[in-house]
Coordinates of C-alpha atoms in Angstrom, one line a residue:
X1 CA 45.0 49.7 7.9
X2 CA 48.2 52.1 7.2
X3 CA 50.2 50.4 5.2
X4 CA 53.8 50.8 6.4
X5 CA 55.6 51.7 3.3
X6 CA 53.6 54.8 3.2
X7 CA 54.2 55.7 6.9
X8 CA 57.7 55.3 6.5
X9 CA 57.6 57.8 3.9
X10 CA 55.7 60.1 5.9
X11 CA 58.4 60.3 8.1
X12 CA 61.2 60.3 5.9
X13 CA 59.6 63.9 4.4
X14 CA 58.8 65.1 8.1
X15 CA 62.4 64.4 9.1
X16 CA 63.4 67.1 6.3
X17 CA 65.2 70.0 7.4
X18 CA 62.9 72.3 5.1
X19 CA 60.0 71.0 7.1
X20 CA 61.5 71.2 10.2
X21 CA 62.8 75.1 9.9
X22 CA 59.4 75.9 9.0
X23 CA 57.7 73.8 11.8
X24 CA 59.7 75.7 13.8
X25 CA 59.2 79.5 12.6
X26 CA 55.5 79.0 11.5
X27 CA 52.0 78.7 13.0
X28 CA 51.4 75.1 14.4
X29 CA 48.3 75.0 11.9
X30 CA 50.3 76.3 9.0
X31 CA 51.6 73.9 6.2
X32 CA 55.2 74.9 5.4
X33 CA 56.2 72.0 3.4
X34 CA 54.2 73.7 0.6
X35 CA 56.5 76.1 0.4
X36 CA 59.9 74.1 0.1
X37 CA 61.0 73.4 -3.6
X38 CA 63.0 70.9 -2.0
X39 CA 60.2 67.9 -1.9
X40 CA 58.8 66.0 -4.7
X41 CA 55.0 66.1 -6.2
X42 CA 54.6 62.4 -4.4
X43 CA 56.2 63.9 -1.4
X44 CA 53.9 67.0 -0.9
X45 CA 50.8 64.9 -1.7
X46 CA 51.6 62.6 1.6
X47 CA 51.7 65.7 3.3
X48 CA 49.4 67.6 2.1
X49 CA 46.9 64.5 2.8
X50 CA 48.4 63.8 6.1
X51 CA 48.6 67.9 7.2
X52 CA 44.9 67.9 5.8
X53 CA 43.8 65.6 8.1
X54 CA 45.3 66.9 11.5
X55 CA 45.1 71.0 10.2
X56 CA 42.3 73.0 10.6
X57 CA 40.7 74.2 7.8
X58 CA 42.3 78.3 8.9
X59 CA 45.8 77.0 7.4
X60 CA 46.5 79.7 5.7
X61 CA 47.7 79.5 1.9
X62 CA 50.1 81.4 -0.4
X63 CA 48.2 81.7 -3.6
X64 CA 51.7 81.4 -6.5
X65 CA 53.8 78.7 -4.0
X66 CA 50.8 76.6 -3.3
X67 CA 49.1 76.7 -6.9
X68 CA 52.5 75.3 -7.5
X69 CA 52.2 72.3 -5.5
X70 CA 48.6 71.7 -5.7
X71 CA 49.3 71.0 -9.2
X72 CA 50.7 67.7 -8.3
X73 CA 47.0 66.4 -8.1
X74 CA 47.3 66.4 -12.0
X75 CA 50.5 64.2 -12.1
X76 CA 49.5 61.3 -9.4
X77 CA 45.8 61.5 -10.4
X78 CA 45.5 62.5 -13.8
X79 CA 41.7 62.0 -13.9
X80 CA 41.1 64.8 -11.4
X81 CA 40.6 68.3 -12.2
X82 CA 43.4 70.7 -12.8
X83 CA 44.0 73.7 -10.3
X84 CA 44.4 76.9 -12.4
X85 CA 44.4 80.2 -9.8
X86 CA 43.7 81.1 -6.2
X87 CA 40.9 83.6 -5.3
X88 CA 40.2 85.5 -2.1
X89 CA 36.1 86.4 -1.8
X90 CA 34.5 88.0 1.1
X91 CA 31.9 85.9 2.4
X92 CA 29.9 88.2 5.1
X93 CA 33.1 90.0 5.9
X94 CA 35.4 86.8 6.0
X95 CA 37.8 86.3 4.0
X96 CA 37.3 82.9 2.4
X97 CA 39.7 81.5 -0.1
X98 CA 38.9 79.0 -3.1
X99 CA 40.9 77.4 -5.6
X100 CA 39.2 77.6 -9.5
X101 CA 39.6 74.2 -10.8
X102 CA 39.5 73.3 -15.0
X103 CA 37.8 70.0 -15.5
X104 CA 38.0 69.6 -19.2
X105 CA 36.3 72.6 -20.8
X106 CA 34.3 72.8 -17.3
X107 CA 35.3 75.3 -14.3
X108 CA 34.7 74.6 -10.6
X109 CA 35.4 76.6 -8.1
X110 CA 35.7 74.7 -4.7
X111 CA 35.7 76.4 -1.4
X112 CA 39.5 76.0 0.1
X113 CA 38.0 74.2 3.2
X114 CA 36.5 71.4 1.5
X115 CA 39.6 70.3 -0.4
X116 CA 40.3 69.1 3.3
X117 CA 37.7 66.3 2.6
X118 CA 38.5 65.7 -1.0
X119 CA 41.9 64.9 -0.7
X120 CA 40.8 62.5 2.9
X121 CA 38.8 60.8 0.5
X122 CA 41.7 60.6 -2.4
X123 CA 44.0 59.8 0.7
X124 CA 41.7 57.0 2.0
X125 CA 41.4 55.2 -2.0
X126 CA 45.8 55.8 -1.7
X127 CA 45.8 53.9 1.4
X128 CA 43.4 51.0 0.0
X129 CA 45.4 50.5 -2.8
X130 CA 48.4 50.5 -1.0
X131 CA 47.0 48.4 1.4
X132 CA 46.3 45.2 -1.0
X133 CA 49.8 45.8 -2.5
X134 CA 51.0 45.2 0.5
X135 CA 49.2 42.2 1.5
X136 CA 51.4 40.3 -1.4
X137 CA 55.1 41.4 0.2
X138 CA 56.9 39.8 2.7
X139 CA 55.0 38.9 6.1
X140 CA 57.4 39.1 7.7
X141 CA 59.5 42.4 7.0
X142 CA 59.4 44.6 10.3
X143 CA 59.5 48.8 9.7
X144 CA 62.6 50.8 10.8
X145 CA 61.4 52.4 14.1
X146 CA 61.5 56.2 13.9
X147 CA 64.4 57.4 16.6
X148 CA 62.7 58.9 19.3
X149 CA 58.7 57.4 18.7
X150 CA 57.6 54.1 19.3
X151 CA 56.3 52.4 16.2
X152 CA 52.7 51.6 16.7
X153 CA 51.9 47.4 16.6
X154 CA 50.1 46.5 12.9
X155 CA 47.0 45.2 13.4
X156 CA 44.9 43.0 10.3
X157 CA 42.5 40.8 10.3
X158 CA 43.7 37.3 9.6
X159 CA 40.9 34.6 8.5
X160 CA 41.4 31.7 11.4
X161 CA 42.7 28.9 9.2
X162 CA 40.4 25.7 9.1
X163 CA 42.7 22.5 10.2
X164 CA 43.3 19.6 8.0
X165 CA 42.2 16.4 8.7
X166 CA 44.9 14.4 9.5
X167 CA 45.0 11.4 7.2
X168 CA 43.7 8.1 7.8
X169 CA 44.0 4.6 6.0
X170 CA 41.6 1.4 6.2
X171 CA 43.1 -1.9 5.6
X172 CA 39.5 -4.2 4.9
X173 CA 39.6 -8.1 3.9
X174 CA 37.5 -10.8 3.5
X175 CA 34.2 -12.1 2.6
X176 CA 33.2 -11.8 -1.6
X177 CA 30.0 -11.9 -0.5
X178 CA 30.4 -8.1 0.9
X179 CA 33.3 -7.3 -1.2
X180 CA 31.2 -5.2 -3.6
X181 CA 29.2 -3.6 -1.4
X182 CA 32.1 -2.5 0.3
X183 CA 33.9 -1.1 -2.3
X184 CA 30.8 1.1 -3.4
X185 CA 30.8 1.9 0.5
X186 CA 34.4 3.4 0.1
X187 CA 34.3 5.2 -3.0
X188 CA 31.6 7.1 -1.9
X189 CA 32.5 7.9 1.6
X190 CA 36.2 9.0 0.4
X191 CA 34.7 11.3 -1.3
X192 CA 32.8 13.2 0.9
X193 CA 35.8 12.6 3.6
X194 CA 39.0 13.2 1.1
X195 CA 41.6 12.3 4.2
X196 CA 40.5 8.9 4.4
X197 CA 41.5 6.2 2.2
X198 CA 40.7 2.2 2.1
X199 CA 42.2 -0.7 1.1
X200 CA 39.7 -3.5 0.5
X201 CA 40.9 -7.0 -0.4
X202 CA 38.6 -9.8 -0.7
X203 CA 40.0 -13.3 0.4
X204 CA 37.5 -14.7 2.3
X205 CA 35.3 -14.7 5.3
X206 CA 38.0 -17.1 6.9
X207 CA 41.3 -14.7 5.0
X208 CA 39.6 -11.6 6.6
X209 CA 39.1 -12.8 10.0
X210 CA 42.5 -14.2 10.3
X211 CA 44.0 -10.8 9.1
X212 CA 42.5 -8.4 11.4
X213 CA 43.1 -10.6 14.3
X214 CA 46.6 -10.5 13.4
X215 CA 46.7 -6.8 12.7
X216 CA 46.8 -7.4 9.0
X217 CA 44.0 -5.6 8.4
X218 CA 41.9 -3.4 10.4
X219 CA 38.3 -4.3 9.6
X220 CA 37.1 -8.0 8.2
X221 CA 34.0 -9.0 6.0
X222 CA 32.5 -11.7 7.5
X223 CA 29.6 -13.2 6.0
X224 CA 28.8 -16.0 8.7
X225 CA 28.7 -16.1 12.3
X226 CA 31.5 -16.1 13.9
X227 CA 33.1 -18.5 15.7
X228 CA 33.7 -19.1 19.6
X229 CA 36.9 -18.9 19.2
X230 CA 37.1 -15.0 17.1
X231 CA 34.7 -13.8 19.8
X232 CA 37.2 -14.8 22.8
X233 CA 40.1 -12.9 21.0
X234 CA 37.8 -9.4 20.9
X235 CA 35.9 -9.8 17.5
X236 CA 33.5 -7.0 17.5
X237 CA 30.9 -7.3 15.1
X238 CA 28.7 -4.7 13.2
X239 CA 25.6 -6.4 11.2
X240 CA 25.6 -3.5 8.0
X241 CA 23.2 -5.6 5.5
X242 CA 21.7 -8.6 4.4
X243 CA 22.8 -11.2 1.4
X244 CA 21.9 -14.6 0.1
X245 CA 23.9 -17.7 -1.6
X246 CA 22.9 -19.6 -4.2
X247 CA 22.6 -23.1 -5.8
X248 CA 24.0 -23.1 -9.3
X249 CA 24.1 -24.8 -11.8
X250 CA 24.8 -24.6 -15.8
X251 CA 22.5 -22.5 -18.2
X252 CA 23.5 -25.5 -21.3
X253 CA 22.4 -27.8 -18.7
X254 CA 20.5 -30.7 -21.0
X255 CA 18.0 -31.1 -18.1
X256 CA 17.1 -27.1 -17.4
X257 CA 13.5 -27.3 -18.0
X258 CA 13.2 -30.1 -15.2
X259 CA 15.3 -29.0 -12.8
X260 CA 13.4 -25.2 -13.6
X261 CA 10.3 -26.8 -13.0
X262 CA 11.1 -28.8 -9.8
X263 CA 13.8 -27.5 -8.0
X264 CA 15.7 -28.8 -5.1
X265 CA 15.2 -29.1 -1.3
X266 CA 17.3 -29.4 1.3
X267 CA 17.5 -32.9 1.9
X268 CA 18.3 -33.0 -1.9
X269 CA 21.0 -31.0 -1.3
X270 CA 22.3 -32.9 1.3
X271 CA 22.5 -35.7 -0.9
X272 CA 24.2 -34.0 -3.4
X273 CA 27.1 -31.9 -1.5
X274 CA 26.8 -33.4 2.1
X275 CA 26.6 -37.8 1.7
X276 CA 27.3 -37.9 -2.1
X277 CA 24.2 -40.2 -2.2
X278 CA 22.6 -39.0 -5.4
X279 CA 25.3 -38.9 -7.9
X280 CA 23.8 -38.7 -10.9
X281 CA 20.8 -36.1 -12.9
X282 CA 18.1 -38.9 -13.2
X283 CA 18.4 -39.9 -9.6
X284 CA 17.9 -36.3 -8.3
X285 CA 15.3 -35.3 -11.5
X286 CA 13.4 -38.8 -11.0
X287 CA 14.5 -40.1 -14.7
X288 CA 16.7 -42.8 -16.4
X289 CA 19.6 -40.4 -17.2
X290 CA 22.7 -41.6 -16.0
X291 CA 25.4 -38.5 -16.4
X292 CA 27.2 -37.6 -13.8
X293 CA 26.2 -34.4 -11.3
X294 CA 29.3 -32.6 -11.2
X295 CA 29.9 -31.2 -7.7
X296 CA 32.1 -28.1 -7.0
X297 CA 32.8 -26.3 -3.6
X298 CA 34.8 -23.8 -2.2
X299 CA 38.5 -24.4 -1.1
X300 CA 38.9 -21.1 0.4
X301 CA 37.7 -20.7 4.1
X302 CA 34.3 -18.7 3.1
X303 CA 31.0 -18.0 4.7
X304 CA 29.4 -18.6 1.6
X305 CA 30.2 -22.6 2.2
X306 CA 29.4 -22.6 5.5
X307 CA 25.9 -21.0 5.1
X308 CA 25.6 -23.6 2.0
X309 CA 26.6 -26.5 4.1
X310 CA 24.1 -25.5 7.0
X311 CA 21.3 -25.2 4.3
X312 CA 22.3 -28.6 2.8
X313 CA 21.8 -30.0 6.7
X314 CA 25.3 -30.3 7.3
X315 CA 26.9 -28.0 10.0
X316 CA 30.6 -26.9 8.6
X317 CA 32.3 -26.4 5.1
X318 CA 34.4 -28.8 5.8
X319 CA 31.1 -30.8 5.3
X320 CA 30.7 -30.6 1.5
X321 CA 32.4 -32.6 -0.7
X322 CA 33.5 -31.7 -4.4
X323 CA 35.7 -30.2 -7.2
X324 CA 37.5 -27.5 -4.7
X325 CA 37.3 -24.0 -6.3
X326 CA 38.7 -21.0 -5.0
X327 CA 37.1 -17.8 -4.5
X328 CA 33.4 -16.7 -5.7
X329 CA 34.4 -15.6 -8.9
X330 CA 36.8 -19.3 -9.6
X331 CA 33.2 -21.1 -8.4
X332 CA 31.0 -20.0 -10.7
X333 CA 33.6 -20.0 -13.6
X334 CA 33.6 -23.8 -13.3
X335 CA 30.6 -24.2 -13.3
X336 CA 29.8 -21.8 -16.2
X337 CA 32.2 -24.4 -18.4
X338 CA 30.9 -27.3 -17.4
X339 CA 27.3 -27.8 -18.7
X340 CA 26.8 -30.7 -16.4
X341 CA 28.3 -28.7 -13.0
X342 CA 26.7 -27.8 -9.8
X343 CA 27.9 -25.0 -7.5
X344 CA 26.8 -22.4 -5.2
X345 CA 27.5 -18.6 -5.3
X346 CA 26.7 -15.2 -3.5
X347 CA 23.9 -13.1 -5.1
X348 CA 26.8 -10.5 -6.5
X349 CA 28.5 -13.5 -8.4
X350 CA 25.0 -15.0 -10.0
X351 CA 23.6 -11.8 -11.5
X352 CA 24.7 -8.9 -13.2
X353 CA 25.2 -6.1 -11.6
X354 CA 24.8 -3.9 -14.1
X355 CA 21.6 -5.3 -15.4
X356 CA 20.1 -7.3 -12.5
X357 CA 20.1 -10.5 -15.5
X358 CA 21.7 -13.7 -14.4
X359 CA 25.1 -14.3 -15.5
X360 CA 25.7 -15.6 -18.7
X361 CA 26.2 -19.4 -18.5
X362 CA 24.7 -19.2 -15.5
X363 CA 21.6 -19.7 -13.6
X364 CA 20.5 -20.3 -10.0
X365 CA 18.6 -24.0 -8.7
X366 CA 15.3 -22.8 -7.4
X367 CA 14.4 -23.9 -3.6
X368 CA 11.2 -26.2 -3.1
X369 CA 10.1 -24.5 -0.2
X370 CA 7.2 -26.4 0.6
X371 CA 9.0 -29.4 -0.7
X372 CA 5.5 -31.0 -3.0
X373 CA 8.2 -31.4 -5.6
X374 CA 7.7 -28.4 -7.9
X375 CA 8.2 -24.7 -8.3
X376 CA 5.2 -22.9 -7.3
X377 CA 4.4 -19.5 -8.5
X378 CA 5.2 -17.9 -5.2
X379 CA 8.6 -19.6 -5.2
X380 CA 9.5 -18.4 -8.6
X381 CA 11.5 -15.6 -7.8
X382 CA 15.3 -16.4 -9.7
X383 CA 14.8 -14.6 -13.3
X384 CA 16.0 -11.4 -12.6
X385 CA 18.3 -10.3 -9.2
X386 CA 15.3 -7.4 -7.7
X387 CA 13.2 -10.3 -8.1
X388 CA 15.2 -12.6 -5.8
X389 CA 16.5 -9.5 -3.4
X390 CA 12.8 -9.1 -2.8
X391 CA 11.7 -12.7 -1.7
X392 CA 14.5 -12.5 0.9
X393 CA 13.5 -9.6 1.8
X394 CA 10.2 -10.7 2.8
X395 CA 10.9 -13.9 4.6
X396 CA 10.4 -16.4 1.1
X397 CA 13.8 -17.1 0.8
X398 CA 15.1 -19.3 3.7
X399 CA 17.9 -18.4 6.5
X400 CA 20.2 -20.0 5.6
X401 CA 21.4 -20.1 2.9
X402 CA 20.2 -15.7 3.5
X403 CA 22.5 -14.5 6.1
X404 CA 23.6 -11.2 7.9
X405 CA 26.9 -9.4 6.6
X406 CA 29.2 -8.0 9.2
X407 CA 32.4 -5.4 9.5
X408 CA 34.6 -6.5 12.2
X409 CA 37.6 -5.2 14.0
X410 CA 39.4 -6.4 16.9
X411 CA 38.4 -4.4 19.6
X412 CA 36.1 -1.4 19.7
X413 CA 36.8 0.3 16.6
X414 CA 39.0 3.0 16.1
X415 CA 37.2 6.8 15.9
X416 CA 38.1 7.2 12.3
X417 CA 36.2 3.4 11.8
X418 CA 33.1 4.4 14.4
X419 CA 32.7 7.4 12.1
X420 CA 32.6 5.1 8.9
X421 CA 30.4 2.3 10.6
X422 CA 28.1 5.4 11.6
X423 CA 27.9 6.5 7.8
X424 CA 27.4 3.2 6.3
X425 CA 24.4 2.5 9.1
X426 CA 22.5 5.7 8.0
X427 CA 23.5 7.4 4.6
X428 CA 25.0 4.2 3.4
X429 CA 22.2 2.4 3.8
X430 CA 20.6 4.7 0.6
X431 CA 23.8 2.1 -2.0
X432 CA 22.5 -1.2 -0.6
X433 CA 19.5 -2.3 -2.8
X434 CA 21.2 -0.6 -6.2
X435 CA 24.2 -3.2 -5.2
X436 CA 21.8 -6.4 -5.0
X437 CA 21.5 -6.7 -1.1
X438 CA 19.3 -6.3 1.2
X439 CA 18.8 -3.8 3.7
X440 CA 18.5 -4.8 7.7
X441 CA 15.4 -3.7 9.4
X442 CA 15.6 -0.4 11.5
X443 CA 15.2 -1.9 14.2
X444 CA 18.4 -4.3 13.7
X445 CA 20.4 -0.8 12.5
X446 CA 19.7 0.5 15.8
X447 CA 20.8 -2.1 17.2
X448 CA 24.3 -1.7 15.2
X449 CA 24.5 2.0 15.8
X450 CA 23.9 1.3 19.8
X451 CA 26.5 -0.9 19.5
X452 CA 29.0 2.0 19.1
X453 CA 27.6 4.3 21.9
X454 CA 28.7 1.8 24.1

């Protein structure tokens, strides 16, 4: 591309009156600005390039006047070689003329006609150069128009620019049980989608329900089923993984061996958080011990409870009794301090998640499954938390207190949400196991991701 400071100069030198009285007296294919002492080195190299292009190679020369101006190659390209005298040499009876040229302590002599091509090629490196000078002025200047031509349009290639993504914020709240899954599920899709950014709160299965059915927030955690009454205002629900609540109960506990050993079942636990009928360690451990079981619960509105009461053959939280605790994280902190304290938790609030080790001060009540009142190998699965993720993953832990996880919105989601439920159905299914859940069958993913083509 031409860049236009140099084709304004072209036609500031051709608008000359020396080059105009000798365009006028001399051959069309002659080069009269050569002649005029009038124009610059810079000057007669832009038109000794430009006449070198559109002149036949016949333009004849005037050996002193154009050594004279041919010199200028020196001044604007002082790596070339340096012109020193003009000779005439008959070639077959044709006069041909060549220029001598000193390169350092070298001589060349090169053949009049091809200095056409030489200086195209210098001319073509000028125009380059000028070219990417250019590209850093101002876009927007406009050349003068020369009076009686038509400027010719500038054309360049402009690299189509990529839009940005315009930005887009998630509001999420509710259940602890999903809370850290979730915010492991948001980190890492933030980062591969930088325009999006979340907000996760937990509260709650109940706090997050209530808050996107008001518009508070745009997606809820539940970690139960929901209710008749969420379904008839437009829940729509998207099963994403799998986690499990726990009995708990004090690792200073004076009676841990036994209660290792035997375990609970649910009619046990029905006594314990549902009818309050066994009150104290040696009624539920079959000794003479008289201290007090001390029984906390949940005063938040939480799926954990629910799925808890439901195990403990009750139907609603508001069925246990107990010391009310809020939140996951206030549960198992009262229980932790008192040595002679029952509670339940979500896996993520029994074990470690940085080792897979239960809490310290902590440890989970193991389920008599078959209920012959002891622990059997096969339902000794609570030391470590890829021990326990594993029994509920193949069926030996019961549903409930195991339950489905869900993200819900009010409505059909939003595209920005569909495309987030899409990623945490496939690729974030690959964070789920390293954040102590479990993962849903393929077949029950499908499901989900059918769930949005509709």
């Amino acid at each position: 591309m031409i860049c236009w400071s140099l084709r304004r100069k072209l036609r500031e030198i051709m608008c000359n009156p020396f080059w105009r009285q000798w365009k006028s007296v001399m051959p069309i294919r002659a080069s009269p600005f050569l002649f005029s002492s009038h124009l610059s080195h810079f000057e007669v190299l832009l038109l000794f390039c430009y006449r070198s292009i559109t002149t036949p190679v016949t333009t004849p020369l005037y050996a002193n006047r154009t050594l004279k101006k041919v010199r200028l190659a020196t001044a604007v390209f002082p790596y070339m070689c340096k012109p020193t005298h003009l000779t005439h040499a008959d070639m077959g009876g044709t006069q041909t003329k060549f220029l001598d040229w000193r390169i350092g302590e070298h001589f060349m002599r090169i053949q009049f006609s091809q200095i056409r091509f030489i200086v195209l090629a210098l001319f073509m490196l000028a125009l380059a150069a000028c070219s990417a000078q250019g590209s850093t002025s101002d876009s927007s200047a406009t050349p003068a128009a020369d009076s009686g031509s038509q400027a010719e349009p500038e054309t360049s290639q402009v690299e189509p620019e990529v839009p940005k993504a315009e930005p887009v914020s998630i509001s999420v709240s509710g259940a602890f049980a999903l809370f850290p899954l979730m915010t492991v599920w948001a980190e890492e899709y933030q980062k591969l989608n930088p325009h999006v950014s979340f907000d996760v709160q937990a509260g709650g299965a109940g706090k997050g329900m209530t808050d996107m059915l008001t518009g508070a927030a745009d997606i809820a955690m539940l970690s139960r089923e929901p209710r008749q009454e969420e379904l008839d205002q437009g829940s729509f629900l998207v099963a994403v993984t799998i986690d499990s609540v726990l009995g708990t109960f004090n690792a200073n506990n004076p009676y841990l061996d036994e209660l290792v050993k035997q375990g609970i079942t649910p009619e046990e636990a029905n006594g314990i958080w549902i009818t309050g009928e066994i009150t104290t360690w040696g009624q539920l451990l079959g000794t003479d011990s008289t201290e007090q079981i001390n029984v906390y619960t949940r005063s938040d509105s939480a799926g954990a409870a629910e799925m808890w009461a439901i195990f403990s053959l009750g139907e609603t939280q508001e069925d246990l009794i107990g010391t009310a605790v809020n939140a996951d994280p206030g549960l198992a902190e009262a229980v932790r301090q008192d040595p002679l304290g029952v509670g339940y938790n979500n896996v993520g609030f029994t074990f470690n998640q940085a080792t897979g080790e239960p809490i310290d001060g902590l440890r989970g009540i193991p389920i008599d499954l078959n209920g012959n009142g002891q622990i059997d190998p096969e339902e000794d699965f609570y030391n470590t938390r890829d021990a326990f993720t594993a029994a509920v993953a193949d069926g030996r832990y019961p549903f409930p207190p195991a339950r489905i996880l869900y993200l819900v919105t009010k409505g059909a989601p939003s595209p920005a949400i569909t495309d987030f439920y899409r990623w945490v159905l496939t690729d974030g299914q690959a964070y789920v196991t390293d954040a102590g859940y479990v993962s849903l069958t393929p077949e029950r993913l499908q499901e989900s991701l059918n769930l949005l083509d509709e």
